[in-house]
Coordinates of C-alpha atoms and ligand atoms in Angstrom, one line a residue:
M179 CA 13.7 37.2 62.5
Q180 CA 16.3 37.6 59.9
D181 CA 14.0 39.0 57.2
G182 CA 14.1 42.8 56.9
T183 CA 10.5 43.0 55.7
T184 CA 7.1 41.7 56.8
A185 CA 3.8 41.3 55.0
S186 CA 2.9 44.7 56.4
G187 CA 6.0 46.6 55.2
A188 CA 9.7 47.2 55.6
F189 CA 11.5 48.1 58.8
D190 CA 13.3 51.4 58.9
T191 CA 16.0 50.0 61.2
D192 CA 17.0 46.8 63.0
V193 CA 17.4 48.3 66.5
L194 CA 15.2 51.3 67.3
I195 CA 16.5 52.9 70.6
L196 CA 14.1 55.3 72.3
G197 CA 16.3 57.5 74.6
G198 CA 20.0 58.2 74.1
S199 CA 21.1 58.9 77.7
L200 CA 23.0 56.5 79.8
L201 CA 21.2 53.3 78.8
G202 CA 20.8 54.3 75.1
V203 CA 24.3 55.3 74.5
E204 CA 25.8 52.3 76.3
L205 CA 23.5 50.0 74.3
V206 CA 25.1 51.4 71.1
H207 CA 28.5 50.9 72.5
Q208 CA 27.7 47.3 73.5
L209 CA 26.1 46.5 70.1
L210 CA 29.2 47.8 68.3
R211 CA 31.5 45.8 70.6
R212 CA 29.6 42.6 70.3
S213 CA 28.7 42.6 66.6
G214 CA 31.9 44.1 65.0
R215 CA 31.5 44.3 61.2
A216 CA 28.0 42.7 61.3
M217 CA 26.6 45.7 63.1
P218 CA 22.8 45.9 62.6
R219 CA 21.3 49.1 61.4
F220 CA 20.5 51.2 64.4
T221 CA 18.5 54.4 65.1
V222 CA 18.5 56.5 68.3
V223 CA 15.6 58.9 69.0
D224 CA 15.9 61.5 71.8
R225 CA 14.6 65.0 72.4
L226 CA 18.2 66.0 73.2
A227 CA 21.2 65.8 70.8
K228 CA 23.7 66.2 73.6
H229 CA 23.6 64.9 77.1
D230 CA 25.0 66.4 80.3
Y231 CA 26.9 64.1 82.7
I232 CA 24.0 63.7 85.2
P233 CA 26.0 62.4 88.3
L234 CA 27.8 65.8 88.5
C235 CA 25.0 68.1 87.7
H236 CA 25.4 69.8 91.1
E237 CA 28.8 70.9 90.0
R238 CA 27.3 72.1 86.7
L239 CA 24.8 74.2 88.7
T240 CA 27.5 76.3 90.4
A241 CA 29.7 76.3 87.3
R242 CA 32.5 74.5 89.2
L243 CA 32.2 72.2 86.1
T244 CA 31.8 73.9 82.7
V245 CA 29.2 72.9 80.1
E246 CA 32.0 72.2 77.6
E247 CA 33.9 69.7 79.8
S248 CA 30.8 67.8 81.0
T249 CA 28.6 67.4 77.9
L250 CA 28.5 64.3 75.6
D251 CA 27.8 64.9 71.9
T252 CA 25.6 61.8 71.7
Q253 CA 24.3 62.6 68.2
T254 CA 27.9 62.8 66.7
Y255 CA 28.9 59.6 68.5
V256 CA 26.0 57.7 67.1
T257 CA 26.3 59.0 63.5
S258 CA 30.1 58.6 63.5
H259 CA 29.4 54.9 63.9
G260 CA 27.0 54.7 61.1
G261 CA 23.8 55.0 63.1
E262 CA 20.9 57.4 62.5
Y263 CA 20.1 59.9 65.3
V264 CA 16.7 61.5 65.3
V265 CA 16.2 64.6 67.5
G266 CA 12.5 64.6 68.3
E267 CA 9.8 64.2 70.9
I268 CA 8.4 60.7 71.2
I269 CA 4.6 60.7 71.7
G270 CA 3.5 57.1 71.1
L271 CA 4.5 53.6 70.4
D272 CA 2.6 50.7 68.7
P273 CA 4.4 47.7 70.3
E274 CA 2.8 45.2 68.0
R275 CA 4.1 46.9 64.8
R276 CA 7.2 48.2 66.7
T277 CA 6.5 51.6 65.4
V278 CA 7.2 54.8 67.3
T279 CA 5.5 58.2 66.5
L280 CA 7.2 61.5 67.0
A281 CA 5.5 64.9 67.6
S282 CA 6.7 65.9 64.2
G283 CA 4.4 63.3 62.7
R284 CA 7.2 61.1 61.6
T285 CA 7.0 57.4 62.3
L286 CA 9.9 54.9 62.6
R287 CA 9.6 51.1 62.6
G288 CA 12.2 48.8 64.1
R289 CA 12.8 45.1 63.9
T290 CA 13.5 45.4 67.6
V291 CA 12.7 48.3 69.9
V292 CA 14.5 49.3 73.1
V293 CA 12.7 51.8 75.4
A294 CA 15.2 53.8 77.5
L295 CA 13.2 56.9 78.3
G296 CA 14.5 57.1 81.9
S297 CA 12.8 58.9 84.8
D298 CA 11.7 62.4 85.7
V299 CA 12.9 64.4 88.7
A300 CA 9.5 65.7 89.6
P301 CA 8.6 68.4 92.1
P302 CA 5.9 67.5 94.5
P303 CA 2.5 67.6 92.7
R304 CA 1.1 70.2 95.0
I305 CA 2.8 72.6 97.4
S306 CA 0.2 73.4 100.1
A307 CA -0.1 76.3 102.4
E308 CA -0.4 73.8 105.2
G309 CA 3.2 72.8 104.7
S310 CA 2.9 69.7 102.6
S311 CA 6.0 69.1 100.5
G312 CA 5.8 65.4 100.0
R313 CA 4.5 63.5 97.1
G314 CA 1.1 61.9 97.4
E315 CA -0.2 64.1 100.1
S316 CA -3.8 65.3 99.8
A317 CA -3.6 68.7 101.5
P318 CA -5.5 71.4 99.6
P319 CA -3.5 72.9 96.7
T320 CA -2.6 76.5 96.5
R321 CA -0.5 76.8 93.4
R322 CA 2.7 75.4 92.0
T323 CA 5.9 77.0 93.3
E324 CA 7.8 79.4 91.2
H325 CA 11.0 78.2 92.9
P326 CA 13.1 75.9 90.7
T327 CA 12.4 72.2 90.7
G328 CA 14.3 69.0 90.0
L329 CA 17.7 69.1 88.3
K330 CA 19.0 66.7 85.7
F331 CA 19.7 68.1 82.2
A332 CA 20.8 71.6 81.0
R333 CA 17.2 72.8 80.5
E334 CA 16.5 72.3 84.2
L335 CA 19.9 73.5 85.3
A336 CA 20.0 76.8 83.4
P337 CA 17.1 78.6 85.1
V338 CA 18.4 77.5 88.6
H339 CA 21.9 78.7 87.6
A340 CA 20.3 82.0 86.5
A341 CA 18.4 82.3 89.8
L342 CA 21.7 81.8 91.7
L343 CA 23.4 84.5 89.7
A344 CA 20.4 86.8 90.2
L345 CA 21.0 86.7 94.0
G346 CA 24.1 88.7 93.3
D347 CA 26.1 89.7 96.4
R348 CA 23.2 90.4 98.7
A349 CA 22.4 88.5 101.8
A350 CA 20.3 85.5 100.8
R351 CA 18.8 82.3 102.2
I352 CA 18.9 79.2 99.9
A353 CA 17.0 76.0 100.7
V354 CA 17.5 72.6 99.2
V355 CA 14.5 70.3 99.8
G356 CA 15.2 66.6 100.1
G357 CA 17.9 64.8 102.0
G358 CA 18.6 62.0 99.6
I359 CA 22.0 61.7 97.9
S360 CA 21.2 64.4 95.3
G361 CA 19.9 66.8 97.9
C362 CA 22.9 66.3 100.2
E363 CA 25.3 66.7 97.2
L364 CA 23.6 69.9 96.1
A365 CA 23.6 71.4 99.6
G366 CA 27.3 70.6 100.0
E367 CA 28.1 72.1 96.6
L368 CA 26.1 75.3 97.4
A369 CA 28.1 75.6 100.6
V370 CA 31.3 75.6 98.6
W371 CA 29.8 78.2 96.2
A372 CA 28.7 80.4 99.1
T373 CA 32.1 80.3 100.9
D374 CA 33.2 83.7 99.7
K375 CA 29.7 85.2 99.7
K376 CA 28.8 87.4 102.6
D377 CA 25.6 86.4 104.4
V378 CA 24.5 83.6 102.2
T379 CA 23.1 80.6 104.1
V380 CA 22.3 77.2 102.8
T381 CA 19.6 75.1 104.5
L382 CA 18.9 71.5 103.8
V383 CA 15.3 70.5 104.6
Q384 CA 14.6 66.9 105.1
R385 CA 11.2 65.5 106.0
G386 CA 12.6 62.3 107.5
E387 CA 14.5 62.1 110.8
R388 CA 17.8 61.4 109.1
L389 CA 19.6 62.2 105.9
L390 CA 20.3 59.5 103.2
E391 CA 17.4 57.3 104.3
G392 CA 18.3 54.7 101.7
L393 CA 21.7 54.1 103.3
T394 CA 22.5 53.0 106.9
P395 CA 22.2 55.3 110.0
F396 CA 26.0 55.3 110.3
V397 CA 26.3 56.9 106.8
S398 CA 23.5 59.3 107.6
R399 CA 25.4 60.5 110.7
A400 CA 28.6 60.9 108.7
A401 CA 26.8 63.0 106.0
L402 CA 25.2 65.2 108.7
R403 CA 28.6 65.8 110.3
V404 CA 30.3 66.6 107.1
L405 CA 27.6 69.0 105.9
K406 CA 27.3 70.8 109.3
R407 CA 31.1 71.3 109.3
Q408 CA 30.6 73.2 106.1
R409 CA 28.0 75.4 107.8
V410 CA 25.0 73.8 106.0
D411 CA 22.0 74.4 108.2
V412 CA 20.4 70.9 108.3
R413 CA 16.7 70.7 109.3
L414 CA 15.4 67.2 109.9
G415 CA 11.8 66.3 110.3
C416 CA 10.7 69.4 108.5
S417 CA 8.9 70.3 105.3
M418 CA 8.9 73.3 103.0
Q419 CA 5.9 75.5 102.8
I420 CA 5.3 77.7 99.8
D421 CA 2.5 80.2 100.4
A422 CA 0.1 81.4 97.7
D423 CA 2.3 84.5 97.1
G424 CA 5.4 82.4 96.6
T425 CA 6.8 83.0 100.1
A426 CA 8.9 80.0 101.2
R427 CA 9.3 79.0 104.8
I428 CA 10.0 75.8 106.7
H429 CA 6.9 74.3 108.2
G430 CA 7.3 72.6 111.6
H431 CA 9.5 75.2 113.2
D432 CA 8.7 78.6 114.5
E433 CA 8.0 79.7 110.9
M434 CA 7.3 83.4 111.3
S435 CA 10.5 84.0 113.4
E436 CA 12.7 83.3 110.4
P437 CA 13.0 85.3 107.2
A438 CA 11.6 83.6 104.1
F439 CA 13.9 81.8 101.7
D440 CA 15.0 83.7 98.6
L441 CA 15.5 80.5 96.5
V442 CA 14.2 77.0 97.0
I443 CA 15.6 74.1 95.0
W444 CA 13.7 70.8 95.0
S445 CA 15.7 67.6 95.0
V446 CA 13.0 65.1 95.7
G447 CA 11.2 62.4 93.9
V448 CA 12.3 60.3 91.0
T449 CA 9.2 59.4 89.1
P450 CA 8.3 57.5 85.9
P451 CA 8.1 59.7 82.9
P452 CA 4.4 60.3 82.1
I453 CA 4.9 58.9 78.6
A454 CA 5.4 55.4 80.1
R455 CA 1.7 55.0 80.6
T456 CA 0.9 55.9 77.0
L457 CA 3.2 53.4 75.2
G458 CA 0.8 50.5 75.0
L459 CA 3.1 48.6 77.4
S460 CA 2.3 47.2 80.8
T461 CA 3.0 49.5 83.7
D462 CA 2.9 48.9 87.5
A463 CA 0.9 50.9 90.0
Q464 CA 3.6 53.7 90.2
G465 CA 3.8 53.9 86.4
W466 CA 7.1 52.1 85.8
L467 CA 7.3 49.8 82.7
R468 CA 6.9 46.2 83.8
V469 CA 9.6 44.0 82.2
S470 CA 10.4 40.3 82.4
P471 CA 13.9 39.1 83.6
T472 CA 14.9 39.0 80.0
L473 CA 14.2 42.8 79.9
E474 CA 11.3 42.3 77.4
C475 CA 8.3 44.5 78.0
L476 CA 5.3 42.8 79.5
S477 CA 1.9 43.0 77.9
D478 CA -1.4 43.5 79.7
D479 CA -3.3 42.3 76.7
A480 CA -1.6 39.1 75.8
P481 CA -1.5 36.9 78.9
S482 CA -0.4 33.8 77.0
A483 CA 2.6 35.5 75.3
L484 CA 3.2 37.7 78.3
T485 CA 5.8 39.8 76.6
H486 CA 5.8 41.9 73.4
A487 CA 8.1 40.2 70.9
G488 CA 11.1 42.3 70.1
V489 CA 10.3 45.1 72.5
F490 CA 12.8 45.6 75.3
A491 CA 13.3 48.2 78.0
G492 CA 15.9 49.1 80.5
G493 CA 17.3 51.8 82.8
D494 CA 15.4 54.0 85.1
I495 CA 12.0 53.5 83.4
V496 CA 11.7 49.8 84.2
Q497 CA 10.7 47.6 87.1
I498 CA 11.7 44.0 86.6
Y499 CA 9.1 41.4 87.5
E500 CA 9.6 37.7 88.0
G501 CA 6.0 36.5 87.7
S502 CA 4.1 39.0 89.7
T503 CA 7.0 39.7 92.1
P504 CA 9.0 42.9 91.6
I505 CA 12.7 42.3 91.7
R506 CA 14.8 45.0 93.5
A507 CA 17.1 46.9 91.1
M508 CA 18.8 50.2 91.6
R509 CA 17.9 53.3 89.6
R510 CA 21.5 54.2 89.0
A511 CA 23.8 54.8 86.1
I512 CA 25.8 51.6 86.8
E513 CA 22.6 49.5 86.7
A514 CA 21.6 51.1 83.4
I515 CA 25.1 50.3 82.0
V516 CA 25.0 46.7 83.0
Q517 CA 21.4 46.3 81.7
A518 CA 22.5 47.7 78.4
G519 CA 25.0 44.8 78.0
A520 CA 22.2 42.3 78.7
I521 CA 19.8 44.0 76.3
A522 CA 22.5 44.1 73.5
K523 CA 23.0 40.3 73.9
N524 CA 19.3 39.6 73.7
V525 CA 18.7 41.9 70.8
L526 CA 21.5 40.3 68.8
T527 CA 20.2 36.9 69.7
L528 CA 16.8 37.8 68.4
L529 CA 18.1 39.4 65.2
G530 CA 20.3 36.5 64.5
A531 CA 17.7 33.8 65.0
K532 CA 16.1 31.9 62.1
D533 CA 12.7 32.8 63.5
E534 CA 11.2 34.8 66.3
A535 CA 10.0 31.9 68.4
S536 CA 13.5 30.2 68.5
G537 CA 15.1 33.5 69.1
R538 CA 12.9 34.3 72.1
T539 CA 13.6 31.0 73.8
A540 CA 17.3 31.6 73.6
L541 CA 17.1 35.0 75.4
R542 CA 19.2 35.4 78.6
V543 CA 17.9 36.3 82.0
Y544 CA 19.3 39.5 83.6
R545 CA 20.3 39.5 87.3
P546 CA 20.3 43.0 88.8
L547 CA 23.2 44.2 90.8
R548 CA 22.9 43.6 94.5
D549 CA 24.7 46.8 95.5
F550 CA 27.5 49.0 94.3
P551 CA 29.7 51.5 96.1
H552 CA 28.4 55.1 96.3
G553 CA 30.7 58.1 96.0
V554 CA 28.9 60.9 97.7
S555 CA 30.4 64.4 97.0
L556 CA 29.5 66.7 99.9
G557 CA 31.0 70.0 98.8
A558 CA 34.6 70.2 99.8
R559 CA 34.5 66.8 101.4
S560 CA 33.3 63.4 100.2
L561 CA 32.2 60.0 101.4
L562 CA 32.8 56.6 100.0
V563 CA 30.0 54.3 101.0
L564 CA 30.6 50.6 101.0
G565 CA 27.4 48.8 102.2
P566 CA 26.8 49.7 105.8
I567 CA 29.9 51.7 106.4
C568 CA 31.5 54.8 104.9
F569 CA 34.9 56.6 104.8
D570 CA 35.4 60.3 104.8
L571 CA 37.9 60.8 102.0
F572 CA 38.2 64.6 102.1
A573 CA 38.0 65.6 98.5
F574 CA 39.2 62.4 97.0
T575 CA 35.8 61.2 95.8
V576 CA 35.0 64.5 94.2
W577 CA 38.1 64.1 92.0
F578 CA 37.5 60.4 91.5
R579 CA 34.0 61.1 90.2
R580 CA 35.5 63.6 87.7
F581 CA 37.8 60.9 86.6
L582 CA 34.7 58.6 86.0
M583 CA 33.2 61.5 84.0
W584 CA 36.3 61.7 81.7
R585 CA 36.1 57.9 81.3
Y586 CA 32.5 58.2 80.3
L587 CA 33.2 61.0 77.7
A588 CA 36.1 59.0 76.3
R589 CA 34.0 55.8 76.0
Y590 CA 31.5 57.5 73.8
A591 CA 33.9 59.7 71.8
P592 CA 32.9 60.0 68.2
R593 CA 34.9 57.8 65.8
R594 CA 37.4 59.9 63.7
Ligands
FAD793 C1 20.6 64.6 90.0 C2 20.9 63.2 89.7 C3 22.1 62.7 90.1 C4 22.5 61.4 89.9 N1 23.7 60.9 90.3 C5 24.0 59.6 90.1 C6 25.2 59.1 90.5 O1 26.0 59.8 91.0 N2 25.5 57.8 90.2 C7 24.6 57.0 89.6 O2 24.9 55.8 89.4 N3 23.4 57.4 89.2 C8 23.1 58.7 89.4 N4 21.8 59.2 89.0 C9 20.9 58.3 88.4 C10 21.2 58.1 86.9 O3 21.4 59.4 86.3 C11 20.1 57.4 86.2 O4 20.0 56.1 86.8 C12 20.4 57.2 84.7 O5 20.4 58.5 84.1 C13 19.3 56.3 84.0 O6 19.6 56.3 82.7 P1 18.5 56.1 81.6 O7 19.2 56.1 80.2 O8 17.6 55.0 82.0 O9 17.5 57.4 81.7 P2 17.7 59.0 81.6 O10 19.2 59.3 81.9 O11 16.7 59.6 82.4 O12 17.5 59.3 80.1 C14 16.3 59.2 79.4 C15 16.4 59.8 78.0 O13 15.2 59.8 77.4 C16 14.9 61.0 76.7 N5 13.5 61.1 76.7 C17 12.6 60.9 77.7 N6 11.3 61.1 77.2 C18 11.4 61.4 75.9 C19 10.5 61.7 74.9 N7 9.2 61.7 75.2 N8 10.9 62.0 73.6 C20 12.2 62.0 73.4 N9 13.2 61.7 74.3 C21 12.8 61.4 75.6 C22 15.6 62.0 77.6 O14 15.9 63.2 76.9 C23 16.8 61.3 78.1 O15 17.9 61.5 77.2 C24 21.5 60.5 89.2 C25 20.3 61.0 88.8 C26 20.0 62.4 89.1 C27 18.7 62.9 88.6

């Protein structure tokens, strides 16, 4: 693996990292930490040059947190450490040649490739007049809603922020759809934003019978209590209905007796990015990339080899498989960060091996985290969730999560 060329041509870089968000940037950090002066050549490709701090995007939405204080200049961090940073849209990958193609027509070839293209926060595929707001429902489509959809990076946040401002001081009804962690955090944040606004109501619409369905009923009840105390109107067992003319109402209640919503924000559904299916790598039924416990990409075409040599993936985009069994792993920042360390080790092992075959047998197996505490910011209050129980810590978690953001920005500060 040590040779920089092959019969079919030279490599542009040693480590080609596709995606420079949480996994990508931590991978650079880990490679630098582990290889010191012998740092391999590395290139990061992402459509974004800067990255917003995703866990606090609800605070960005209401401008409680400014863009300046919550944005990472990823490109400058990478280039300050001698890496190449390419801003561009990835449209294809040839895993055998380890060559990526960008929309600009440029191609880049790596001795190793790491796919870290994350996930999408997708709106429901269809919003039906019959009141279907969930994914995978087959009710007849009317049209896509014009109300804003999932939030993650600045390009999704900006139009929703503008829509909030456009409400001005008039009486307004805002709905957040989805009672998972992001939806609850968003509803709580909007409740804080609406405190000094006359006649603005915030409604949280959840299809299930409880909030935070991924956590225990005890935590669900605590979240419900905290949100209600801040006058969030929580509707359980309901779904949002968007009519053909864009009118938004809750389905499942006495719809016509309530005025329509002025703004609906969708906070449902983390889905694989559509590009995952077009990379020539194996995907599962949902569309996540299938990787082995060494975080190498699995191949549908090469049952004997099973994995694509030198092609790794991690973060939200992957589902780890042991044989044909999926292994539970969280789609969270902490999981991406820990995976980045494991991938860095394996990439360096492969690059340092005398040949590919011996390098691959020396790769380490990654064990996903079992669980990790959750800090759930609910507007002016917050919960710290430890397994089955939680503590209402007033605003402590809100500030602690800001502290974590400062640590994140400091960790990837450009070298001076
Ligand atoms: C609203 C929200 C709140 C969250 N809060 C928390 C939290 O509090 N705590 C926590 O632990 N986790 C949280 N998460 C989850 C966490 O953000 C993800 O687990 C983490 O971002 C995964 O990192 P990643 O690098 O795998 O992918 P992503 O962060 O999704 O990054 C993927 C990168 O790939 C780039 N990309 C994708 N496709 C292309 C393409 N075709 N061409 C070029 N570039 C491309 C994107 O621009 C992006 O930079 C939250 C997620 C969301 C959406």
